[in-house]
Short mmCIF file of C-alpha atoms in Angstrom, two decimals:
data_model
loop_
_atom_site.label_atom_id
_atom_site.label_comp_id
_atom_site.label_asym_id
_atom_site.label_seq_id
_atom_site.Cartn_x
_atom_site.Cartn_y
_atom_site.Cartn_z
CA MET Z 1 91.91 94.05 96.96
CA LEU Z 2 90.21 93.64 100.70
CA ASN Z 3 89.60 96.87 101.58
CA LEU Z 4 91.61 98.71 104.41
CA ASN Z 5 88.10 98.64 106.91
CA ASN Z 6 87.56 94.87 108.04
CA ASN Z 7 87.89 93.16 111.36
CA ALA Z 8 91.96 91.27 110.93
CA THR Z 9 92.98 95.80 110.70
CA ASN Z 10 90.66 97.23 113.03
CA VAL Z 11 92.57 94.43 115.71
CA LYS Z 12 95.49 94.60 114.77
CA LYS Z 13 95.07 98.59 115.26
CA GLU Z 14 93.53 98.51 118.22
CA LEU Z 15 96.26 95.98 119.12
CA LEU Z 16 99.34 98.30 118.82
CA ILE Z 17 97.26 100.37 120.42
CA LYS Z 18 96.71 98.68 123.23
CA ILE Z 19 101.00 97.65 123.70
CA THR Z 20 101.66 100.89 123.46
CA LYS Z 21 100.01 102.54 125.81
CA LEU Z 22 101.46 100.02 128.13
CA GLN Z 23 104.41 100.71 126.67
CA LEU Z 24 104.11 104.40 127.72
CA ASN Z 25 102.79 103.89 131.10
CA GLY Z 26 105.50 101.84 132.10
CA ASN Z 27 103.89 98.92 132.33
CA LEU Z 28 104.34 96.36 129.58
CA ASN Z 29 106.04 94.06 131.11
CA SER Z 30 103.02 93.95 133.82
CA LYS Z 31 99.93 91.73 134.41
CA GLU Z 32 98.35 94.38 132.69
CA ILE Z 33 99.34 93.14 129.98
CA ASN Z 34 97.62 89.39 130.04
CA ASN Z 35 94.88 91.07 130.18
CA ILE Z 36 93.51 91.84 126.80
CA PRO Z 37 92.88 89.29 124.96
CA LYS Z 38 89.56 88.64 127.26
CA GLU Z 39 89.27 93.02 126.87
CA ILE Z 40 88.86 92.08 123.51
CA ALA Z 41 87.37 89.06 123.30
CA PRO Z 42 85.27 89.18 126.11
CA ARG Z 43 83.34 85.88 127.49
CA ASP Z 44 79.70 87.32 126.01
CA LYS Z 45 80.94 88.64 122.56
CA THR Z 46 80.05 85.41 119.55
CA PRO Z 47 83.43 84.13 118.79
CA ILE Z 48 84.75 83.91 115.98
CA GLY Z 49 86.61 80.47 115.60
CA CYS Z 50 85.10 77.08 117.39
CA CYS Z 51 84.71 79.18 121.29
CA ILE Z 52 86.06 82.83 122.56
CA TYR Z 53 88.91 80.83 124.52
CA HIS Z 54 89.99 80.00 121.26
CA ASP Z 55 90.32 83.70 119.97
CA ARG Z 56 91.53 84.64 122.96
CA GLU Z 57 94.75 82.35 122.37
CA ILE Z 58 94.73 83.93 118.96
CA LEU Z 59 95.00 86.92 120.21
CA ARG Z 60 97.54 86.07 122.42
CA MET Z 61 99.99 85.20 119.58
CA ARG Z 62 98.70 87.97 117.47
CA ILE Z 63 100.23 90.75 120.48
CA LEU Z 64 103.60 88.90 120.02
CA ALA Z 65 103.41 89.46 115.98
CA LYS Z 66 102.94 93.59 117.85
CA MET Z 67 106.18 93.05 119.82
CA GLY Z 68 107.33 92.62 117.35
CA ILE Z 69 108.30 88.45 118.43
CA SER Z 70 107.42 85.07 115.36
CA VAL Z 71 104.69 83.97 116.67
CA GLU Z 72 105.49 79.61 115.29
CA LYS Z 73 108.17 79.84 119.01
CA TYR Z 74 104.56 80.99 121.07
CA ASN Z 75 104.37 79.31 124.05
CA GLU Z 76 101.21 79.01 125.07
CA GLU Z 77 102.72 77.99 129.15
CA LYS Z 78 104.50 81.20 129.14
CA GLU Z 79 102.86 84.43 130.39
CA LEU Z 80 102.38 87.99 127.64
CA GLU Z 81 104.21 89.77 130.78
CA ASP Z 82 106.80 87.97 130.12
CA TYR Z 83 107.25 87.85 126.35
CA ALA Z 84 107.10 91.86 126.55
CA THR Z 85 109.77 91.49 128.82
CA ASP Z 86 111.67 89.63 126.37
CA ALA Z 87 110.61 91.98 124.04
CA LEU Z 88 112.32 95.05 125.07
CA ASN Z 89 115.83 93.50 126.72
CA ARG Z 90 116.46 92.56 122.95
CA GLU Z 91 118.86 94.14 121.49
CA SER Z 92 117.26 94.55 117.89
CA PRO Z 93 115.03 92.79 115.52
CA THR Z 94 115.18 90.02 115.01
CA TRP Z 95 114.53 87.79 111.20
CA PRO Z 96 112.26 86.95 109.68
CA MET Z 97 110.64 90.07 109.34
CA LEU Z 98 106.99 87.81 108.93
CA THR Z 99 105.45 85.10 111.16
CA VAL Z 100 102.83 83.27 110.07
CA LEU Z 101 99.68 82.57 112.71
CA HIS Z 102 99.43 79.13 111.47
CA ASP Z 103 96.01 78.88 114.05
CA ALA Z 104 94.69 81.26 112.71
CA CYS Z 105 95.17 80.20 108.76
CA ASN Z 106 91.89 79.12 107.21
CA ALA Z 107 94.07 75.66 105.24
CA CYS Z 108 91.98 77.68 101.84
CA VAL Z 109 90.93 74.53 99.61
CA LYS Z 110 93.48 74.70 96.37
CA GLN Z 111 92.24 77.09 93.94
CA ASP Z 112 89.26 76.13 92.03
CA TYR Z 113 86.30 76.95 89.89
CA ILE Z 114 83.30 75.85 90.87
CA VAL Z 115 79.84 75.21 89.20
CA THR Z 116 77.30 77.45 91.36
CA ASN Z 117 72.99 77.16 91.33
CA ALA Z 118 72.76 79.65 89.36
CA CYS Z 119 73.61 77.98 86.13
CA GLN Z 120 70.97 77.14 83.80
CA GLY Z 121 72.58 73.90 81.77
CA CYS Z 122 72.20 76.18 78.91
CA PHE Z 123 71.19 74.75 75.38
CA ALA Z 124 73.93 77.07 74.18
CA ARG Z 125 76.29 75.75 77.03
CA PRO Z 126 79.34 78.17 76.35
CA CYS Z 127 81.92 76.33 78.87
CA ILE Z 128 81.35 72.68 77.10
CA ILE Z 129 82.85 74.53 74.10
CA ASN Z 130 85.17 76.51 75.27
CA CYS Z 131 86.65 74.10 77.33
CA PRO Z 132 89.88 73.54 75.74
CA LYS Z 133 90.62 70.00 78.33
CA LYS Z 134 86.38 68.44 77.75
CA ALA Z 135 86.77 69.47 81.46
CA ILE Z 136 82.62 69.83 81.20
CA ASP Z 137 79.91 67.94 81.65
CA ILE Z 138 76.26 68.58 82.02
CA LYS Z 139 73.13 66.82 83.11
CA LYS Z 140 70.83 69.12 85.11
CA ARG Z 141 73.57 71.30 85.49
CA ALA Z 142 77.07 72.07 84.55
CA ALA Z 143 79.55 69.64 86.28
CA ILE Z 144 84.05 70.07 86.01
CA ASN Z 145 85.77 67.44 86.53
CA PRO Z 146 88.71 68.43 88.83
CA GLU Z 147 91.20 65.83 86.87
CA LYS Z 148 90.61 67.27 83.53
CA CYS Z 149 90.70 70.83 84.66
CA ILE Z 150 93.54 73.40 84.47
CA HIS Z 151 92.20 76.30 85.99
CA CYS Z 152 92.80 78.69 82.80
CA GLY Z 153 88.64 79.77 83.69
CA LEU Z 154 87.34 79.80 80.14
CA CYS Z 155 84.17 78.73 81.48
CA GLU Z 156 84.27 81.00 83.99
CA ARG Z 157 84.52 84.48 81.08
CA ASN Z 158 81.96 82.57 79.31
CA CYS Z 159 79.16 81.55 81.25
CA PRO Z 160 76.16 84.31 80.43
CA TYR Z 161 74.68 83.39 83.92
CA HIS Z 162 78.07 84.09 86.35
CA ALA Z 163 77.04 80.56 87.46
CA ILE Z 164 80.50 79.56 87.27
CA ILE Z 165 82.49 80.88 90.38
CA LYS Z 166 86.89 81.02 90.92
CA VAL Z 167 87.74 80.36 94.86
CA PRO Z 168 90.67 82.27 95.51
CA VAL Z 169 93.39 81.46 98.14
CA PRO Z 170 93.65 84.97 99.21
CA CYS Z 171 97.49 85.10 99.91
CA GLU Z 172 98.61 82.62 96.88
CA GLU Z 173 96.12 84.85 94.40
CA ALA Z 174 97.65 88.00 95.59
CA CYS Z 175 101.98 86.65 95.65
CA PRO Z 176 103.84 87.34 92.41
CA VAL Z 177 106.37 85.57 92.12
CA GLY Z 178 104.58 82.09 94.45
CA ALA Z 179 107.03 82.75 97.73
CA ILE Z 180 102.93 81.32 99.10
CA SER Z 181 102.07 77.89 98.91
CA LYS Z 182 100.89 75.12 101.47
CA GLY Z 183 102.45 72.88 103.75
CA ALA Z 184 102.40 69.18 104.70
CA ASP Z 185 99.01 70.65 106.94
CA GLY Z 186 97.09 72.55 104.71
CA HIS Z 187 98.60 75.07 106.11
CA GLU Z 188 100.23 78.02 104.72
CA VAL Z 189 104.04 78.93 104.07
CA ILE Z 190 106.89 81.74 102.83
CA ASP Z 191 109.30 80.69 100.71
CA TYR Z 192 112.13 83.55 101.49
CA HIS Z 193 114.15 82.34 98.89
CA LYS Z 194 111.47 83.94 97.18
CA CYS Z 195 109.44 86.25 98.38
CA ILE Z 196 109.70 90.14 97.77
CA PHE Z 197 108.29 91.19 101.08
CA CYS Z 198 105.77 93.06 99.05
CA GLY Z 199 102.98 92.41 101.94
CA LYS Z 200 100.25 91.72 99.24
CA CYS Z 201 99.69 88.52 101.73
CA ILE Z 202 99.39 90.65 104.80
CA ARG Z 203 96.96 92.37 103.02
CA GLU Z 204 94.40 90.47 101.54
CA CYS Z 205 94.58 87.99 103.52
CA PRO Z 206 91.06 87.66 105.11
CA PHE Z 207 92.51 86.14 108.62
CA GLY Z 208 95.06 88.28 109.30
CA ALA Z 209 97.25 84.96 109.34
CA MET Z 210 100.08 86.64 107.80
CA MET Z 211 101.93 89.27 109.99
CA ASP Z 212 104.64 91.47 109.36
CA LYS Z 213 106.61 92.01 113.39
CA SER Z 214 106.37 95.41 114.57
CA GLN Z 215 109.71 97.24 115.69
CA LEU Z 216 107.35 100.42 117.20
CA LEU Z 217 107.94 98.54 121.08
CA ASP Z 218 111.74 99.00 119.15
CA VAL Z 219 111.37 102.59 118.70
CA ILE Z 220 109.53 103.32 121.78
CA LYS Z 221 112.07 102.15 124.23
CA HIS Z 222 115.13 103.71 122.91
CA ILE Z 223 112.82 107.34 122.51
CA MET Z 224 112.21 107.09 126.63
CA ASN Z 225 115.40 106.36 127.03
CA ASN Z 226 116.32 110.23 125.84
CA LYS Z 227 118.28 108.47 123.22
CA LYS Z 228 118.20 111.04 120.14
CA VAL Z 229 115.98 109.49 117.32
CA VAL Z 230 115.40 110.98 114.47
CA ALA Z 231 112.67 109.99 112.38
CA LEU Z 232 112.32 110.06 108.95
CA TYR Z 233 108.96 110.38 106.61
CA ALA Z 234 108.61 109.21 103.51
CA PRO Z 235 106.31 111.42 101.37
CA SER Z 236 103.44 108.22 101.07
CA ILE Z 237 103.57 109.06 104.14
CA ALA Z 238 102.42 112.74 104.16
CA SER Z 239 99.32 111.64 101.92
CA GLN Z 240 98.60 109.26 105.40
CA PHE Z 241 97.02 111.55 107.12
CA ARG Z 242 94.76 114.79 106.91
CA ALA Z 243 97.53 117.12 107.50
CA THR Z 244 100.60 119.10 106.51
CA SER Z 245 103.75 118.72 106.01
CA SER Z 246 104.45 121.09 109.45
CA GLN Z 247 101.33 120.11 111.33
CA LEU Z 248 102.71 116.38 110.96
CA GLU Z 249 106.79 117.21 111.80
CA THR Z 250 105.23 119.24 114.89
CA ALA Z 251 102.93 115.74 115.74
CA PHE Z 252 105.99 113.72 115.11
CA LYS Z 253 107.95 115.83 117.53
CA LYS Z 254 105.20 115.39 120.19
CA LEU Z 255 105.86 111.33 119.71
CA GLY Z 256 109.27 112.14 121.12
CA PHE Z 257 110.93 111.75 118.41
CA ASN Z 258 113.87 114.62 118.50
CA ASP Z 259 114.05 114.92 114.85
CA VAL Z 260 112.19 115.25 111.20
CA ILE Z 261 113.65 114.70 108.14
CA GLU Z 262 111.66 113.93 104.69
CA VAL Z 263 112.22 111.36 102.97
CA ALA Z 264 111.40 113.81 99.69
CA LEU Z 265 115.06 115.75 100.12
CA GLY Z 266 116.21 112.21 99.08
CA ALA Z 267 114.22 111.67 96.49
CA ASP Z 268 115.47 114.87 95.35
CA ILE Z 269 118.80 113.37 95.54
CA CYS Z 270 117.76 109.85 94.38
CA ALA Z 271 116.83 111.65 91.50
CA GLU Z 272 119.17 113.68 90.45
CA LYS Z 273 120.98 110.29 90.38
CA GLU Z 274 119.71 108.87 88.43
CA ALA Z 275 119.11 110.79 85.84
CA LYS Z 276 123.10 110.81 85.94
CA GLU Z 277 123.62 107.39 85.65
CA PHE Z 278 121.38 107.09 82.91
CA SER Z 279 122.59 109.64 80.84
CA GLU Z 280 125.99 107.62 81.04
CA ARG Z 281 124.38 104.30 80.46
CA MET Z 282 122.57 105.91 77.40
CA LYS Z 283 125.99 107.28 75.69
CA ARG Z 284 127.55 103.52 76.86
CA GLY Z 285 125.16 101.30 74.45
CA ASP Z 286 123.47 100.36 77.50
CA LYS Z 287 119.61 98.82 76.32
CA LEU Z 288 117.50 100.15 78.79
CA MET Z 289 117.39 101.12 82.84
CA THR Z 290 115.25 101.06 85.43
CA THR Z 291 114.37 102.27 88.54
CA SER Z 292 115.53 101.60 92.28
CA CYS Z 293 113.89 102.77 94.35
CA CYS Z 294 111.09 100.56 95.29
CA SER Z 295 112.73 97.12 96.64
CA ALA Z 296 110.72 95.11 96.68
CA TYR Z 297 110.78 95.36 92.82
CA VAL Z 298 114.85 95.56 93.49
CA ARG Z 299 114.43 91.37 94.83
CA ALA Z 300 111.95 90.49 92.51
CA VAL Z 301 114.34 91.35 89.62
CA HIS Z 302 117.61 89.87 91.51
CA ILE Z 303 115.50 86.39 92.58
CA HIS Z 304 113.21 86.50 89.30
CA VAL Z 305 114.54 88.68 86.59
CA PRO Z 306 118.02 87.90 86.96
CA GLU Z 307 118.73 88.87 83.12
CA LEU Z 308 117.65 92.42 84.47
CA ASP Z 309 120.19 92.30 86.90
CA THR Z 310 122.56 94.73 85.21
CA CYS Z 311 120.06 97.43 84.11
CA VAL Z 312 118.57 97.67 87.70
CA SER Z 313 119.75 101.34 88.47
CA GLU Z 314 123.17 101.80 91.18
CA THR Z 315 121.72 104.79 92.54
CA LYS Z 316 120.27 103.81 96.44
CA SER Z 317 117.08 105.03 97.59
CA PRO Z 318 115.97 107.41 98.88
CA MET Z 319 115.52 106.37 102.22
CA HIS Z 320 118.87 106.00 102.27
CA TYR Z 321 120.21 109.77 101.06
CA THR Z 322 117.77 111.19 103.50
CA ALA Z 323 119.27 108.53 106.44
CA GLU Z 324 122.63 109.97 105.08
CA ILE Z 325 121.89 113.76 106.15
CA ALA Z 326 120.23 112.66 108.89
CA ARG Z 327 123.65 110.72 110.16
CA GLN Z 328 125.65 113.94 108.42
CA LYS Z 329 123.70 116.28 111.38
CA TYR Z 330 123.52 113.38 113.85
CA PRO Z 331 126.48 110.77 113.90
CA ASP Z 332 124.93 108.89 116.51
CA CYS Z 333 121.36 108.87 116.17
CA ILE Z 334 119.12 106.16 115.16
CA THR Z 335 116.48 106.62 111.94
CA VAL Z 336 113.79 105.37 111.45
CA PHE Z 337 112.25 105.34 108.13
CA ILE Z 338 108.61 105.42 108.84
CA GLY Z 339 106.82 103.92 105.71
CA PRO Z 340 103.91 102.73 103.34
CA CYS Z 341 105.82 99.20 103.06
CA LEU Z 342 106.94 96.01 104.59
CA ALA Z 343 109.62 95.93 101.56
CA LYS Z 344 111.26 98.96 103.19
CA ARG Z 345 112.18 96.92 106.71
CA ARG Z 346 113.22 94.09 104.38
CA GLU Z 347 115.73 96.96 102.82
CA GLY Z 348 116.13 98.52 106.29
CA PHE Z 349 117.33 95.49 107.82
CA GLY Z 350 120.15 95.51 105.12
CA ASP Z 351 121.13 99.06 104.69
CA ASP Z 352 123.37 99.92 108.03
CA LEU Z 353 121.79 103.43 108.13
CA VAL Z 354 118.75 103.07 108.63
CA ASP Z 355 118.05 101.95 112.82
CA TYR Z 356 113.87 101.15 112.26
CA VAL Z 357 111.16 100.84 109.89
CA LEU Z 358 108.01 101.88 110.94
CA SER Z 359 104.69 101.78 109.35
CA ALA Z 360 101.64 103.80 108.33
CA GLU Z 361 99.36 101.68 110.88
CA GLU Z 362 102.17 101.82 113.82
CA ILE Z 363 102.67 105.37 112.85
CA ASP Z 364 98.66 106.05 113.94
CA ALA Z 365 98.94 103.59 116.86
CA PHE Z 366 101.71 106.14 118.25
CA LEU Z 367 99.94 109.23 117.46
CA ILE Z 368 95.98 107.78 119.19
CA ALA Z 369 98.18 106.37 122.19
CA LYS Z 370 99.16 109.33 123.43
CA GLU Z 371 96.66 111.69 122.17
CA ILE Z 372 98.37 113.30 119.37
CA ASP Z 373 94.87 115.52 117.29
CA LEU Z 374 96.81 115.98 114.18
CA SER Z 375 94.24 118.81 112.80
CA ILE Z 376 94.80 121.06 115.86
CA ILE Z 377 98.93 121.14 115.85
CA GLU Z 378 98.99 125.04 113.79
CA ASN Z 379 101.31 125.44 111.07
CA SER Z 380 105.09 126.73 111.27
CA ASP Z 381 107.97 128.13 109.05
CA LYS Z 382 109.44 124.83 107.34
CA LYS Z 383 113.29 125.46 106.33
CA ASN Z 384 114.51 122.44 103.66
CA ILE Z 385 111.38 122.41 101.67
CA PRO Z 386 111.64 119.57 99.37
CA THR Z 387 110.93 119.55 95.14
CA ALA Z 388 107.72 118.74 94.11
CA THR Z 389 109.22 115.82 92.20
CA GLY Z 390 110.17 114.41 94.45
CA ARG Z 391 107.87 115.02 96.47
CA ASN Z 392 105.74 113.06 93.69
CA PHE Z 393 107.52 110.05 93.82
CA ALA Z 394 105.55 108.22 96.31
CA ARG Z 395 102.96 107.52 93.41
CA SER Z 396 103.45 105.96 90.25
CA GLY Z 397 105.19 107.62 87.76
CA GLY Z 398 106.46 110.66 89.79
CA VAL Z 399 109.64 108.62 89.87
CA ALA Z 400 110.16 108.45 86.03
CA GLU Z 401 109.46 112.50 85.91
CA ALA Z 402 111.69 113.09 88.23
CA VAL Z 403 114.52 111.65 86.78
CA LYS Z 404 112.80 113.35 83.19
CA SER Z 405 113.32 116.66 84.71
CA ARG Z 406 116.48 116.61 85.46
CA LEU Z 407 117.50 115.54 82.44
CA THR Z 408 119.11 118.33 80.32
CA ASP Z 409 118.62 115.76 76.83
CA SER Z 410 115.26 113.91 77.62
CA SER Z 411 114.66 113.67 74.17
CA ILE Z 412 116.55 109.96 74.42
CA LEU Z 413 114.17 109.39 76.92
CA LYS Z 414 111.57 106.75 76.42
CA LEU Z 415 109.61 106.30 78.99
CA ASP Z 416 107.19 103.16 80.61
CA VAL Z 417 105.88 102.34 84.05
CA ILE Z 418 104.77 99.08 85.31
CA ASP Z 419 102.66 99.90 87.80
CA GLY Z 420 102.05 97.27 89.98
CA LEU Z 421 103.90 93.96 90.13
CA ASN Z 422 100.77 91.15 89.77
CA ARG Z 423 101.87 88.71 87.70
CA ASP Z 424 101.84 90.66 84.76
CA GLY Z 425 103.23 93.49 85.55
CA MET Z 426 105.65 90.66 86.05
CA LYS Z 427 105.60 89.29 82.89
CA LYS Z 428 106.67 92.77 81.51
CA LEU Z 429 109.52 92.17 83.61
CA LYS Z 430 110.95 89.21 81.93
CA MET Z 431 110.41 90.73 78.33
CA TYR Z 432 112.51 93.30 79.78
CA GLY Z 433 114.72 90.96 80.47
CA ASP Z 434 114.59 88.97 77.14
CA ILE Z 435 115.26 92.07 75.71
CA ASN Z 436 118.55 93.41 77.51
CA SER Z 437 119.55 89.30 77.04
CA GLY Z 438 119.05 89.38 73.78
CA LYS Z 439 117.17 86.37 73.62
CA ILE Z 440 114.18 89.06 71.32
CA GLN Z 441 114.77 91.76 69.93
CA GLN Z 442 114.81 94.68 70.93
CA PRO Z 443 111.43 96.63 69.30
CA THR Z 444 112.04 100.57 68.22
CA ASP Z 445 110.36 102.07 70.26
CA CYS Z 446 111.44 100.03 73.22
CA ALA Z 447 111.38 102.34 76.05
CA ASN Z 448 114.96 102.73 77.61
CA LEU Z 449 113.46 104.33 81.58
CA ILE Z 450 111.96 101.64 83.28
CA GLU Z 451 109.46 102.79 86.70
CA VAL Z 452 108.80 99.72 88.54
CA MET Z 453 105.85 100.13 91.56
CA ALA Z 454 105.44 97.32 93.44
CA CYS Z 455 101.94 98.87 94.26
CA GLU Z 456 98.94 99.89 92.07
CA GLY Z 457 99.27 103.64 91.72
CA GLY Z 458 102.38 103.55 94.03
CA CYS Z 459 103.33 103.62 97.40
CA ILE Z 460 100.44 105.54 98.52
CA ALA Z 461 98.79 101.58 97.75
CA GLY Z 462 101.23 99.68 100.35
CA PRO Z 463 100.56 96.79 102.62
CA CYS Z 464 100.90 98.79 105.42
CA THR Z 465 98.53 102.17 104.92
CA ILE Z 466 95.37 103.45 106.45
CA THR Z 467 93.97 105.82 104.13
CA SER Z 468 92.91 104.36 100.54
CA ALA Z 469 95.02 105.21 97.48
CA ASN Z 470 91.99 107.16 95.46
CA ILE Z 471 91.61 109.52 98.95
CA ALA Z 472 95.92 108.96 99.51
CA SER Z 473 95.90 109.99 96.57
CA VAL Z 474 94.53 113.39 97.11
CA PHE Z 475 95.67 114.15 100.27
CA LEU Z 476 99.08 114.05 98.32
CA ASN Z 477 97.95 116.57 96.25
CA LYS Z 478 98.41 118.97 98.23
CA TYR Z 479 101.59 117.97 100.33
CA VAL Z 480 102.12 118.93 96.57
CA LYS Z 481 101.21 122.16 96.59
CA GLU Z 482 102.53 122.83 98.97
CA THR Z 483 106.29 123.56 97.68
CA GLU Z 484 104.48 125.35 95.27
CA LYS Z 485 103.58 128.04 98.48
CA LYS Z 486 106.95 128.51 99.07
#
């Protein structure tokens, strides 16, 4: 996984902050926005691309994505201020949610194995001995015949000098469902019929070519127009900031949200419903049931493992149930889910109760733009405290444990947790699909409740987070323990 601290994420953050400040000052669609590329890439800065002017052009396109506009519609003759006017005038976010910046895409060479200068042409020759296709010859140094190579990696794993290395295409390698491939021009394209919107490509692309289209501009517009806007923040968001839940909620209100509701309350509703559904399914003889809070996983099943489709819990997600709470309290409010991933934004497009979805990255930029320091906000009393298990939905295994704790008879329960939808995770899903369809016999020790998280470690490791999963886990522990003090 690409480290969170890198130039691509830093530039994304800087752009979000600058755009947000301009909007808050009422200057987004002014000539000031045209100067942002020059500010980030001044003439005396060493260029990343061929020249500083190309870098500025790339930045212009990145700004479009941060304003929620597809870069595929980019016109170099049109000023950024005019694009900003278009963004401010739109009634709702546009599809698709992803946009690919081809001018930034490196058109990486096809995934391959190569022999480096570290090769010693050794006597043991394990690369030749273990190659199933006899694709390797040695003169002074090993050479791989690309026409025979099947990319199995056995040569890499057996070389005692680690002289053979794998050169991946990061976005293709990260995609668990093969939704990314090269177009006719060698640049990457996304097949939205296959895509599960897990966001792994955004996180892993070293050139920042895979981009999400932000909805922050739309949310700020409604706040500035004095609409009743309600923030629904996921447990994973509480793990991203060094603050208590009451400090975080006060900060959201300082941002202009009229009310703030923990999505952990919706998680409690979800766990209750899934526990009841699981018991009913087992009574009627179902082989297994899977949890449903991770929308990337649910889409993966619908598209790629239809044999498992009937096993997906019919219970809605915590986001949906929290939006219900908000709409019951404020029927005409605008609901804004705040979470760690792209999949929830995709879910929001299909849920009439959810108007917008923001990420941890966007909220972080919003807080910085308004100069809100979470550390100096005083704690306050909270009402409607969710359970510890509701808040623990944010980590892998937390959903399954929440369901288990609500079962009247847990003796029938056999748990399994698929921690991350990488290619191994997809293989495991397909295995359960084969069990459900009867293609393979159900083992006696087969799990009957399977929790699936698209991100390894759970939502705290989502693709749009700002804190490493290890540190986020520590903050989540503190957030969960808050319930014990009440």
